[in-house]
Amino acid sequence: MRSDGGDAGWSLVVPLKPLVRAKSRLSPAVGEELRPRLALAFALDTVAAALACEDVADVAVVTDDPLAGERLAALGARIVADIPARGLNAALAHGADAVRARRAAAPVAALNADLPALRPAELRRVLSAAAAFPRAFLADAAEIGTTLLTAASGVELAPAFGGPSRARHLDSGAREIAPAGAGSVRRDVDTGEDLRAALALGVGPHTARCLPRTPAFAERAEGVRTSGA
């Protein structure tokens, strides 16, 4: 994370729904009891890696979940209440507005909260590629959705996340970027198969600590990384 406090670094906006409702598609693979714990672990590993990225000035998490807010604030994230309460894209737009109320000239990026294998160096590579365009986005590993959307200083974020968002972001005029060596930034986790793919990349410590409780994944939990790796 940048320490100069100026407007040169990126401000990241990370949305996180209440944990009781998060990652519902993971339940068949990990069980209903573990699902909210994993959702929180994913967010903790995502935010820790983002804060460790040299080009990131700050991270704002838009959430109304008190436990998640407390844990993520302890990492150094700013917690923004989801005042619109109108879904993902309204939360992201609100978060971007909150960031720019404090850093008017900040370039802003919306980042998924479910990137447990995220690596700071790969995030920096993606942000560097995105900086060449007014708005840019990175498709997810399935090439259907979006894991990151950026807006340069003075440009509206205009998020269109959810479902086939890759096509919507293309239609909105955002430039698709695909830098090499950015697999961890594309690897969001919605299903058990996604989680296995993230484990193959090497997940962060918060996610790894949850996995021994899940026998189907325990044998692959050795793929842990540190947040700064």
Coordinates of N, CA and C in Angstrom, one line a residue:
M1 N 0.8 -1.2 0.0 CA 0.0 0.0 0.0 C 0.9 1.2 0.0
R2 N 0.5 2.2 -0.8 CA 1.3 3.5 -0.8 C 1.1 4.2 0.5
S3 N 2.2 4.9 0.9 CA 2.2 5.6 2.1 C 2.3 7.1 2.0
D4 N 2.2 7.6 0.7 CA 2.4 9.0 0.5 C 1.1 9.8 0.7
G5 N -0.1 9.1 0.8 CA -1.3 9.8 1.1 C -1.9 10.6 0.0
G6 N -1.2 10.7 -1.1 CA -1.7 11.6 -2.2 C -2.7 10.9 -3.1
D7 N -3.0 11.5 -4.2 CA -4.0 11.0 -5.1 C -3.5 10.1 -6.2
A8 N -2.2 9.8 -6.2 CA -1.6 9.0 -7.2 C -2.0 7.5 -7.1
G9 N -2.1 7.0 -5.9 CA -2.5 5.6 -5.7 C -3.9 5.3 -6.0
W10 N -4.2 4.0 -6.2 CA -5.6 3.6 -6.5 C -6.3 3.5 -5.1
S11 N -7.6 3.8 -5.2 CA -8.5 3.5 -4.1 C -9.4 2.3 -4.6
L12 N -9.4 1.3 -3.8 CA -10.2 0.1 -4.2 C -11.5 0.1 -3.4
V13 N -12.6 -0.3 -4.0 CA -13.9 -0.5 -3.4 C -14.2 -1.9 -3.5
V14 N -14.4 -2.5 -2.3 CA -14.7 -4.0 -2.2 C -16.1 -4.1 -1.6
P15 N -17.1 -4.7 -2.3 CA -18.4 -4.9 -1.8 C -18.5 -6.3 -1.1
L16 N -19.2 -6.3 0.0 CA -19.4 -7.6 0.8 C -20.8 -7.6 1.4
K17 N -21.6 -8.5 0.9 CA -23.0 -8.6 1.5 C -22.9 -9.2 2.8
P18 N -24.0 -9.1 3.6 CA -24.0 -9.8 4.9 C -23.6 -11.3 4.8
L19 N -22.8 -11.7 5.7 CA -22.2 -13.1 5.6 C -23.3 -14.2 5.6
V20 N -24.4 -13.9 6.3 CA -25.5 -14.9 6.3 C -26.0 -15.2 4.9
R21 N -25.8 -14.3 4.0 CA -26.3 -14.5 2.6 C -25.2 -14.7 1.6
A22 N -24.0 -14.6 2.0 CA -22.8 -14.6 1.1 C -22.5 -16.0 0.6
K23 N -22.1 -16.1 -0.6 CA -21.5 -17.4 -1.2 C -22.5 -18.6 -1.0
S24 N -23.7 -18.4 -1.4 CA -24.7 -19.4 -1.2 C -24.4 -20.6 -2.1
R25 N -23.8 -20.4 -3.2 CA -23.5 -21.6 -4.1 C -22.4 -22.5 -3.6
L26 N -21.7 -22.0 -2.5 CA -20.7 -22.9 -1.9 C -21.3 -23.9 -1.0
S27 N -22.5 -23.7 -0.6 CA -23.0 -24.6 0.5 C -23.0 -26.1 0.1
P28 N -23.3 -26.5 -1.1 CA -23.2 -28.0 -1.4 C -21.8 -28.5 -1.3
A29 N -20.8 -27.7 -1.4 CA -19.4 -28.2 -1.4 C -18.9 -28.2 0.0
V30 N -19.2 -27.2 0.8 CA -18.5 -27.0 2.1 C -19.5 -27.1 3.3
G31 N -20.8 -27.1 3.0 CA -21.8 -27.1 4.1 C -22.2 -25.7 4.6
E32 N -23.4 -25.7 5.1 CA -24.0 -24.4 5.4 C -23.3 -23.7 6.6
E33 N -22.8 -24.5 7.5 CA -22.2 -23.9 8.7 C -20.9 -23.2 8.3
L34 N -20.1 -23.8 7.4 CA -18.8 -23.2 7.0 C -18.9 -22.1 6.0
R35 N -20.0 -22.1 5.2 CA -20.1 -21.1 4.1 C -19.8 -19.7 4.6
P36 N -20.5 -19.1 5.6 CA -20.3 -17.7 6.0 C -18.9 -17.5 6.5
R37 N -18.3 -18.5 7.2 CA -16.9 -18.3 7.6 C -15.9 -18.2 6.4
L38 N -16.2 -19.0 5.4 CA -15.3 -19.0 4.2 C -15.5 -17.6 3.5
A39 N -16.7 -17.1 3.4 CA -17.0 -15.8 2.8 C -16.2 -14.7 3.5
L40 N -16.2 -14.8 4.8 CA -15.4 -13.8 5.6 C -13.9 -14.0 5.3
A41 N -13.4 -15.3 5.3 CA -12.0 -15.6 5.1 C -11.6 -15.1 3.7
F42 N -12.4 -15.3 2.7 CA -12.1 -14.8 1.3 C -11.9 -13.3 1.3
A43 N -12.8 -12.6 2.0 CA -12.7 -11.2 2.0 C -11.5 -10.7 2.8
L44 N -11.2 -11.4 3.9 CA -10.0 -11.0 4.6 C -8.7 -11.2 3.8
D45 N -8.6 -12.3 3.1 CA -7.4 -12.5 2.3 C -7.4 -11.6 1.1
T46 N -8.5 -11.3 0.5 CA -8.6 -10.3 -0.6 C -8.1 -9.0 -0.2
V47 N -8.7 -8.5 0.9 CA -8.3 -7.1 1.4 C -6.9 -7.0 1.8
A48 N -6.4 -8.1 2.5 CA -5.0 -8.1 3.0 C -4.1 -8.0 1.8
A49 N -4.3 -8.7 0.8 CA -3.5 -8.7 -0.4 C -3.6 -7.3 -1.1
A50 N -4.8 -6.8 -1.2 CA -5.0 -5.5 -1.8 C -4.2 -4.4 -1.1
L51 N -4.3 -4.4 0.2 CA -3.5 -3.4 1.0 C -2.0 -3.6 0.9
A52 N -1.6 -4.8 0.6 CA -0.1 -5.0 0.4 C 0.4 -4.6 -1.0
C53 N -0.5 -4.3 -1.9 CA -0.2 -3.9 -3.2 C 0.4 -2.5 -3.2
E54 N 1.6 -2.3 -3.9 CA 2.3 -1.0 -3.8 C 1.5 0.1 -4.5
D55 N 0.6 -0.1 -5.4 CA -0.1 0.9 -6.1 C -1.4 1.3 -5.5
V56 N -1.7 0.6 -4.4 CA -3.0 0.9 -3.7 C -2.8 1.8 -2.6
A57 N -3.6 2.9 -2.6 CA -3.5 3.9 -1.5 C -4.4 3.5 -0.4
D58 N -5.6 3.0 -0.7 CA -6.5 2.6 0.4 C -7.6 1.7 -0.1
V59 N -8.3 1.0 0.8 CA -9.3 0.1 0.4 C -10.6 0.4 1.2
A60 N -11.7 0.6 0.6 CA -13.0 0.8 1.2 C -13.9 -0.4 1.0
V61 N -14.3 -1.0 2.1 CA -15.2 -2.1 2.0 C -16.6 -1.6 2.3
V62 N -17.5 -1.9 1.4 CA -18.9 -1.5 1.5 C -19.7 -2.7 2.1
T63 N -20.1 -2.6 3.3 CA -20.7 -3.7 4.0 C -21.5 -3.2 5.2
D64 N -22.6 -4.0 5.5 CA -23.4 -3.8 6.7 C -23.2 -4.9 7.7
D65 N -22.3 -5.8 7.4 CA -22.1 -6.9 8.3 C -21.2 -6.5 9.4
P66 N -21.6 -6.5 10.7 CA -20.8 -6.0 11.8 C -19.5 -6.8 12.0
L67 N -19.6 -8.1 12.0 CA -18.4 -8.9 12.2 C -17.4 -8.7 11.1
A68 N -17.8 -8.7 9.8 CA -16.9 -8.5 8.7 C -16.3 -7.1 8.8
G69 N -17.2 -6.1 9.1 CA -16.7 -4.7 9.2 C -15.6 -4.6 10.3
E70 N -15.8 -5.3 11.4 CA -14.8 -5.2 12.5 C -13.5 -5.9 12.1
R71 N -13.6 -7.0 11.5 CA -12.4 -7.8 11.1 C -11.6 -7.1 10.0
L72 N -12.3 -6.5 9.0 CA -11.7 -5.9 7.9 C -11.1 -4.5 8.3
A73 N -11.8 -3.8 9.2 CA -11.2 -2.6 9.7 C -9.9 -2.8 10.4
A74 N -9.8 -3.9 11.1 CA -8.6 -4.3 11.8 C -7.4 -4.5 10.9
L75 N -7.7 -4.9 9.7 CA -6.6 -5.0 8.7 C -6.2 -3.7 8.1
G76 N -7.0 -2.6 8.3 CA -6.7 -1.3 7.7 C -7.6 -0.8 6.7
A77 N -8.7 -1.5 6.4 CA -9.7 -1.1 5.4 C -10.6 -0.1 6.1
R78 N -11.1 0.8 5.2 CA -12.2 1.8 5.7 C -13.5 1.1 5.4
I79 N -14.4 1.1 6.4 CA -15.7 0.5 6.3 C -16.7 1.5 5.9
V80 N -17.5 1.3 4.8 CA -18.5 2.2 4.3 C -19.8 1.5 4.4
A81 N -20.8 2.1 5.1 CA -22.1 1.5 5.2 C -22.8 1.4 3.9
D82 N -23.5 0.4 3.6 CA -24.3 0.2 2.4 C -25.6 1.0 2.5
I83 N -25.5 2.3 2.4 CA -26.6 3.2 2.6 C -27.7 3.0 1.5
P84 N -27.3 2.8 0.2 CA -28.3 2.6 -0.8 C -29.2 1.4 -0.5
A85 N -28.5 0.3 -0.1 CA -29.1 -1.0 0.1 C -30.0 -1.4 -1.1
R86 N -29.4 -1.2 -2.3 CA -30.1 -1.6 -3.5 C -29.3 -2.5 -4.4
G87 N -28.5 -3.3 -3.7 CA -27.7 -4.3 -4.5 C -26.3 -4.0 -4.8
L88 N -25.6 -4.8 -5.5 CA -24.2 -4.8 -5.7 C -23.7 -3.5 -6.4
N89 N -24.3 -3.2 -7.5 CA -23.8 -2.0 -8.2 C -24.1 -0.7 -7.6
A90 N -25.2 -0.6 -6.9 CA -25.5 0.6 -6.1 C -24.5 0.8 -5.0
A91 N -24.1 -0.4 -4.4 CA -23.1 -0.3 -3.3 C -21.8 0.1 -3.8
L92 N -21.4 -0.4 -5.0 CA -20.1 0.0 -5.6 C -20.1 1.5 -5.9
A93 N -21.1 2.0 -6.5 CA -21.2 3.4 -6.9 C -21.1 4.3 -5.6
H94 N -21.8 3.8 -4.6 CA -21.8 4.6 -3.3 C -20.4 4.5 -2.7
G95 N -19.7 3.4 -2.8 CA -18.4 3.3 -2.3 C -17.4 4.2 -3.0
A96 N -17.6 4.3 -4.4 CA -16.7 5.1 -5.2 C -16.9 6.6 -4.8
D97 N -18.2 7.0 -4.6 CA -18.5 8.3 -4.2 C -17.9 8.7 -2.8
A98 N -17.9 7.7 -1.9 CA -17.3 7.9 -0.6 C -15.8 8.1 -0.7
V99 N -15.2 7.3 -1.5 CA -13.7 7.4 -1.7 C -13.4 8.8 -2.2
R100 N -14.1 9.3 -3.2 CA -13.8 10.5 -3.9 C -14.2 11.7 -3.1
A101 N -15.1 11.5 -2.1 CA -15.4 12.6 -1.2 C -14.2 13.0 -0.3
R102 N -13.3 12.0 -0.2 CA -12.0 12.2 0.6 C -10.8 12.4 -0.3
R103 N -10.8 11.7 -1.4 CA -9.7 11.9 -2.4 C -10.3 12.1 -3.8
A104 N -10.6 13.4 -4.0 CA -11.3 13.8 -5.2 C -10.7 13.3 -6.5
A105 N -9.4 13.3 -6.6 CA -8.7 12.9 -7.8 C -8.3 11.5 -7.9
A106 N -8.8 10.7 -7.0 CA -8.4 9.3 -6.9 C -8.8 8.5 -8.1
P107 N -8.0 7.7 -8.7 CA -8.4 6.6 -9.6 C -9.0 5.5 -8.8
V108 N -10.1 5.0 -9.2 CA -10.9 4.0 -8.4 C -11.0 2.7 -9.1
A109 N -11.0 1.6 -8.3 CA -11.2 0.3 -8.8 C -12.2 -0.5 -7.9
A110 N -13.2 -1.1 -8.5 CA -14.0 -2.0 -7.8 C -13.4 -3.4 -7.9
L111 N -13.3 -4.1 -6.8 CA -12.7 -5.4 -6.7 C -13.6 -6.4 -6.0
N112 N -13.7 -7.6 -6.6 CA -14.5 -8.6 -5.9 C -13.9 -9.0 -4.5
A113 N -14.8 -9.4 -3.6 CA -14.3 -9.8 -2.3 C -14.0 -11.2 -2.2
D114 N -14.1 -12.0 -3.2 CA -14.0 -13.4 -3.2 C -12.8 -13.9 -4.0
L115 N -11.6 -13.3 -3.7 CA -10.4 -13.6 -4.4 C -9.3 -14.1 -3.4
P116 N -9.5 -15.3 -2.8 CA -8.7 -15.7 -1.7 C -7.2 -16.0 -2.1
A117 N -7.0 -16.2 -3.4 CA -5.6 -16.4 -3.9 C -4.9 -15.2 -4.4
L118 N -5.5 -14.0 -4.2 CA -5.0 -12.8 -4.8 C -3.6 -12.5 -4.3
R119 N -2.8 -12.1 -5.3 CA -1.4 -11.7 -5.0 C -1.2 -10.3 -5.3
P120 N -0.5 -9.5 -4.4 CA -0.3 -8.1 -4.6 C 0.4 -7.7 -5.9
A121 N 1.4 -8.5 -6.3 CA 2.2 -8.2 -7.5 C 1.3 -8.4 -8.8
E122 N 0.4 -9.4 -8.7 CA -0.5 -9.6 -9.9 C -1.5 -8.5 -9.9
L123 N -2.0 -8.0 -8.8 CA -3.0 -6.9 -8.8 C -2.3 -5.7 -9.3
R124 N -1.1 -5.4 -8.9 CA -0.4 -4.3 -9.4 C -0.2 -4.3 -10.9
R125 N 0.0 -5.5 -11.5 CA 0.2 -5.7 -12.9 C -1.1 -5.3 -13.6
V126 N -2.3 -5.7 -13.0 CA -3.6 -5.4 -13.6 C -3.9 -3.9 -13.5
L127 N -3.6 -3.3 -12.4 CA -3.9 -1.9 -12.2 C -3.0 -1.1 -13.2
S128 N -1.8 -1.5 -13.4 CA -0.9 -0.8 -14.3 C -1.4 -0.8 -15.7
A129 N -1.9 -2.0 -16.1 CA -2.5 -2.1 -17.5 C -3.8 -1.2 -17.6
A130 N -4.6 -1.2 -16.5 CA -5.8 -0.5 -16.6 C -5.6 1.0 -16.6
A131 N -4.5 1.5 -16.1 CA -4.2 2.9 -16.0 C -4.1 3.6 -17.3
A132 N -4.0 2.8 -18.4 CA -3.9 3.4 -19.7 C -5.2 3.8 -20.3
F133 N -6.3 3.5 -19.6 CA -7.7 3.7 -20.2 C -8.6 4.5 -19.2
P134 N -9.5 5.2 -19.7 CA -10.5 5.9 -18.8 C -11.2 4.9 -17.9
R135 N -11.7 3.8 -18.5 CA -12.4 2.8 -17.7 C -11.8 1.5 -18.3
A136 N -11.6 0.5 -17.4 CA -11.1 -0.8 -17.9 C -11.6 -1.9 -17.0
F137 N -11.6 -3.1 -17.4 CA -12.0 -4.2 -16.6 C -11.3 -5.5 -16.9
L138 N -11.3 -6.4 -15.9 CA -10.7 -7.7 -16.0 C -11.8 -8.8 -15.9
A139 N -11.9 -9.6 -16.9 CA -12.9 -10.7 -16.8 C -12.5 -11.8 -15.8
D140 N -13.4 -12.5 -15.3 CA -13.1 -13.6 -14.4 C -12.6 -14.8 -15.1
A141 N -12.2 -15.8 -14.4 CA -11.6 -17.0 -15.0 C -12.5 -17.7 -16.0
A142 N -13.8 -17.6 -15.8 CA -14.7 -18.2 -16.7 C -15.0 -17.3 -17.9
E143 N -14.5 -16.1 -17.9 CA -14.6 -15.2 -19.1 C -16.1 -14.8 -19.3
I144 N -16.8 -14.8 -18.2 CA -18.3 -14.4 -18.3 C -18.5 -13.2 -17.4
G145 N -18.0 -13.2 -16.2 CA -18.2 -12.2 -15.2 C -17.0 -11.2 -15.2
T146 N -16.9 -10.4 -14.2 CA -15.8 -9.4 -14.0 C -15.3 -9.5 -12.6
T147 N -14.0 -9.4 -12.4 CA -13.5 -9.3 -11.0 C -13.0 -8.0 -10.6
L148 N -12.7 -7.1 -11.7 CA -12.1 -5.8 -11.4 C -12.6 -4.8 -12.5
L149 N -13.0 -3.6 -12.0 CA -13.4 -2.6 -12.9 C -12.7 -1.3 -12.4
T150 N -12.1 -0.5 -13.3 CA -11.4 0.7 -12.9 C -12.0 1.9 -13.6
A151 N -11.8 3.0 -13.0 CA -12.1 4.3 -13.5 C -11.0 5.3 -13.2
A152 N -10.5 6.0 -14.2 CA -9.4 7.0 -14.0 C -10.0 8.2 -13.2
S153 N -9.1 9.0 -12.8 CA -9.4 10.3 -12.1 C -10.5 11.1 -12.9
G154 N -11.5 11.4 -12.2 CA -12.6 12.2 -12.9 C -13.6 11.4 -13.7
V155 N -13.4 10.1 -13.8 CA -14.3 9.3 -14.6 C -15.2 8.5 -13.7
E156 N -16.5 8.4 -14.1 CA -17.5 7.7 -13.3 C -17.2 6.2 -13.4
L157 N -17.3 5.5 -12.3 CA -17.0 4.0 -12.3 C -18.1 3.3 -13.1
A158 N -19.4 3.6 -13.0 CA -20.4 3.0 -13.7 C -20.4 1.4 -13.7
P159 N -20.5 0.8 -12.5 CA -20.3 -0.6 -12.4 C -21.6 -1.3 -13.0
A160 N -21.3 -2.5 -13.6 CA -22.4 -3.3 -14.1 C -22.1 -4.8 -13.8
F161 N -21.8 -5.1 -12.5 CA -21.4 -6.4 -12.1 C -22.7 -7.3 -11.9
G162 N -22.4 -8.6 -11.9 CA -23.4 -9.6 -11.7 C -23.7 -10.4 -12.9
G163 N -23.7 -11.7 -12.9 CA -23.9 -12.5 -14.0 C -23.0 -12.3 -15.2
P164 N -23.5 -12.2 -16.4 CA -22.6 -12.0 -17.6 C -22.1 -10.5 -17.7
S165 N -21.4 -10.1 -16.7 CA -21.0 -8.6 -16.6 C -19.9 -8.3 -17.6
R166 N -19.2 -9.3 -18.1 CA -18.1 -9.0 -19.1 C -18.8 -8.3 -20.3
A167 N -19.8 -8.9 -20.8 CA -20.5 -8.3 -21.9 C -21.1 -6.9 -21.6
R168 N -21.6 -6.7 -20.4 CA -22.2 -5.4 -20.1 C -21.1 -4.4 -20.0
H169 N -20.0 -4.7 -19.4 CA -18.9 -3.7 -19.3 C -18.3 -3.4 -20.6
L170 N -18.2 -4.4 -21.5 CA -17.8 -4.1 -22.9 C -18.8 -3.1 -23.6
D171 N -20.1 -3.4 -23.4 CA -21.1 -2.6 -24.1 C -21.1 -1.1 -23.5
S172 N -20.6 -1.0 -22.2 CA -20.6 0.3 -21.6 C -19.4 1.2 -22.1
G173 N -18.5 0.6 -22.8 CA -17.3 1.3 -23.3 C -16.1 1.1 -22.5
A174 N -16.1 0.3 -21.5 CA -14.9 0.0 -20.7 C -14.0 -0.9 -21.6
R175 N -12.7 -0.7 -21.4 CA -11.7 -1.5 -22.2 C -11.4 -2.8 -21.5
E176 N -11.5 -3.9 -22.1 CA -11.1 -5.2 -21.5 C -9.6 -5.3 -21.5
I177 N -9.0 -5.6 -20.4 CA -7.5 -5.8 -20.3 C -7.3 -7.3 -20.0
A178 N -6.2 -7.8 -20.4 CA -5.9 -9.2 -20.1 C -4.4 -9.4 -20.0
P179 N -3.8 -8.7 -19.0 CA -2.3 -8.9 -18.8 C -1.9 -10.3 -18.4
A180 N -0.8 -10.7 -18.9 CA -0.3 -12.0 -18.5 C 0.1 -12.1 -17.1
G181 N 0.0 -13.3 -16.5 CA 0.4 -13.5 -15.1 C -0.5 -12.8 -14.1
A182 N -1.8 -12.9 -14.4 CA -2.8 -12.2 -13.5 C -3.9 -13.2 -13.0
G183 N -3.5 -14.5 -13.0 CA -4.5 -15.5 -12.7 C -5.2 -15.4 -11.3
S184 N -4.5 -14.9 -10.4 CA -5.1 -14.8 -9.0 C -6.1 -13.7 -8.9
V185 N -6.0 -12.7 -9.8 CA -7.0 -11.6 -9.8 C -8.2 -12.0 -10.6
R186 N -8.2 -13.0 -11.4 CA -9.3 -13.5 -12.1 C -10.1 -14.6 -11.4
R187 N -9.4 -15.2 -10.3 CA -9.9 -16.4 -9.7 C -10.9 -16.1 -8.6
D188 N -12.1 -15.7 -8.9 CA -13.1 -15.6 -7.9 C -13.7 -17.0 -7.5
V189 N -14.4 -17.0 -6.4 CA -14.8 -18.3 -5.9 C -16.3 -18.3 -5.6
D190 N -17.1 -19.0 -6.4 CA -18.5 -19.2 -6.1 C -18.9 -20.6 -5.8
T191 N -18.2 -21.6 -6.3 CA -18.5 -23.0 -6.2 C -17.4 -23.8 -5.6
G192 N -17.6 -25.0 -5.3 CA -16.6 -25.9 -4.9 C -15.4 -26.1 -5.9
E193 N -15.8 -26.2 -7.1 CA -14.8 -26.3 -8.2 C -13.9 -25.0 -8.2
D194 N -14.5 -23.9 -8.1 CA -13.8 -22.6 -8.0 C -12.8 -22.6 -6.9
L195 N -13.2 -23.1 -5.7 CA -12.4 -23.2 -4.5 C -11.2 -24.1 -4.8
R196 N -11.4 -25.2 -5.4 CA -10.3 -26.1 -5.7 C -9.3 -25.4 -6.6
A197 N -9.8 -24.6 -7.6 CA -8.9 -23.9 -8.5 C -8.1 -22.8 -7.8
A198 N -8.7 -22.2 -6.8 CA -8.0 -21.2 -6.0 C -7.0 -21.8 -5.1
L199 N -7.3 -23.0 -4.6 CA -6.3 -23.8 -3.8 C -5.1 -24.1 -4.6
A200 N -5.3 -24.5 -5.9 CA -4.2 -24.8 -6.8 C -3.3 -23.6 -7.0
L201 N -3.8 -22.4 -6.9 CA -3.0 -21.2 -7.0 C -2.3 -20.9 -5.7
G202 N -2.9 -21.3 -4.6 CA -2.4 -21.0 -3.3 C -3.2 -19.9 -2.6
V203 N -4.0 -20.2 -1.6 CA -4.9 -19.3 -1.0 C -4.2 -18.6 0.2
G204 N -4.8 -17.5 0.7 CA -4.2 -16.8 1.8 C -4.5 -17.5 3.1
P205 N -3.9 -17.0 4.2 CA -3.9 -17.7 5.5 C -5.3 -17.8 6.1
H206 N -6.1 -16.8 5.9 CA -7.5 -16.8 6.5 C -8.3 -18.0 5.9
T207 N -8.2 -18.1 4.6 CA -8.9 -19.2 3.9 C -8.4 -20.5 4.3
A208 N -7.0 -20.6 4.3 CA -6.4 -21.9 4.6 C -6.8 -22.4 6.0
R209 N -6.9 -21.5 6.9 CA -7.3 -21.9 8.3 C -8.7 -22.5 8.4
C210 N -9.6 -22.1 7.4 CA -10.9 -22.6 7.4 C -11.0 -24.0 6.8
L211 N -10.1 -24.3 5.9 CA -10.2 -25.5 5.1 C -10.1 -26.9 5.9
P212 N -9.3 -27.0 6.9 CA -9.2 -28.3 7.6 C -10.6 -28.7 8.2
R213 N -11.5 -27.8 8.3 CA -12.8 -28.2 8.8 C -13.7 -28.8 7.7
T214 N -13.1 -28.8 6.4 CA -13.8 -29.3 5.3 C -13.0 -30.5 4.7
P215 N -13.4 -31.7 5.1 CA -12.6 -32.9 4.6 C -12.3 -32.9 3.2
A216 N -13.2 -32.5 2.3 CA -13.1 -32.6 0.9 C -12.0 -31.7 0.4
F217 N -11.6 -30.7 1.1 CA -10.6 -29.7 0.7 C -9.3 -29.8 1.6
A218 N -9.4 -30.5 2.7 CA -8.3 -30.4 3.6 C -7.0 -30.8 3.0
E219 N -7.0 -31.8 2.1 CA -5.7 -32.3 1.6 C -5.1 -31.3 0.7
R220 N -5.8 -30.3 0.3 CA -5.2 -29.3 -0.6 C -4.9 -28.0 0.1
A221 N -5.1 -27.9 1.4 CA -4.9 -26.7 2.1 C -3.5 -26.3 2.3
E222 N -2.5 -27.1 1.8 CA -1.1 -26.8 2.0 C -0.7 -25.7 1.0
G223 N -1.6 -25.3 0.1 CA -1.3 -24.3 -0.9 C -1.4 -22.9 -0.4
V224 N -1.1 -22.7 0.9 CA -1.3 -21.4 1.6 C -0.2 -20.4 1.1
R225 N -0.5 -19.2 1.0 CA 0.5 -18.1 0.7 C 0.4 -17.1 1.8
T226 N 1.4 -16.2 1.9 CA 1.2 -15.1 2.8 C 0.6 -13.9 2.0
S227 N 0.0 -12.9 2.7 CA -0.7 -11.9 2.0 C 0.2 -11.0 1.2
G228 N 1.5 -11.0 1.5 CA 2.4 -10.2 0.7 C 3.1 -11.0 -0.4
A229 N 2.8 -12.2 -0.6 CA 3.5 -13.1 -1.6 C 3.0 -12.7 -3.0

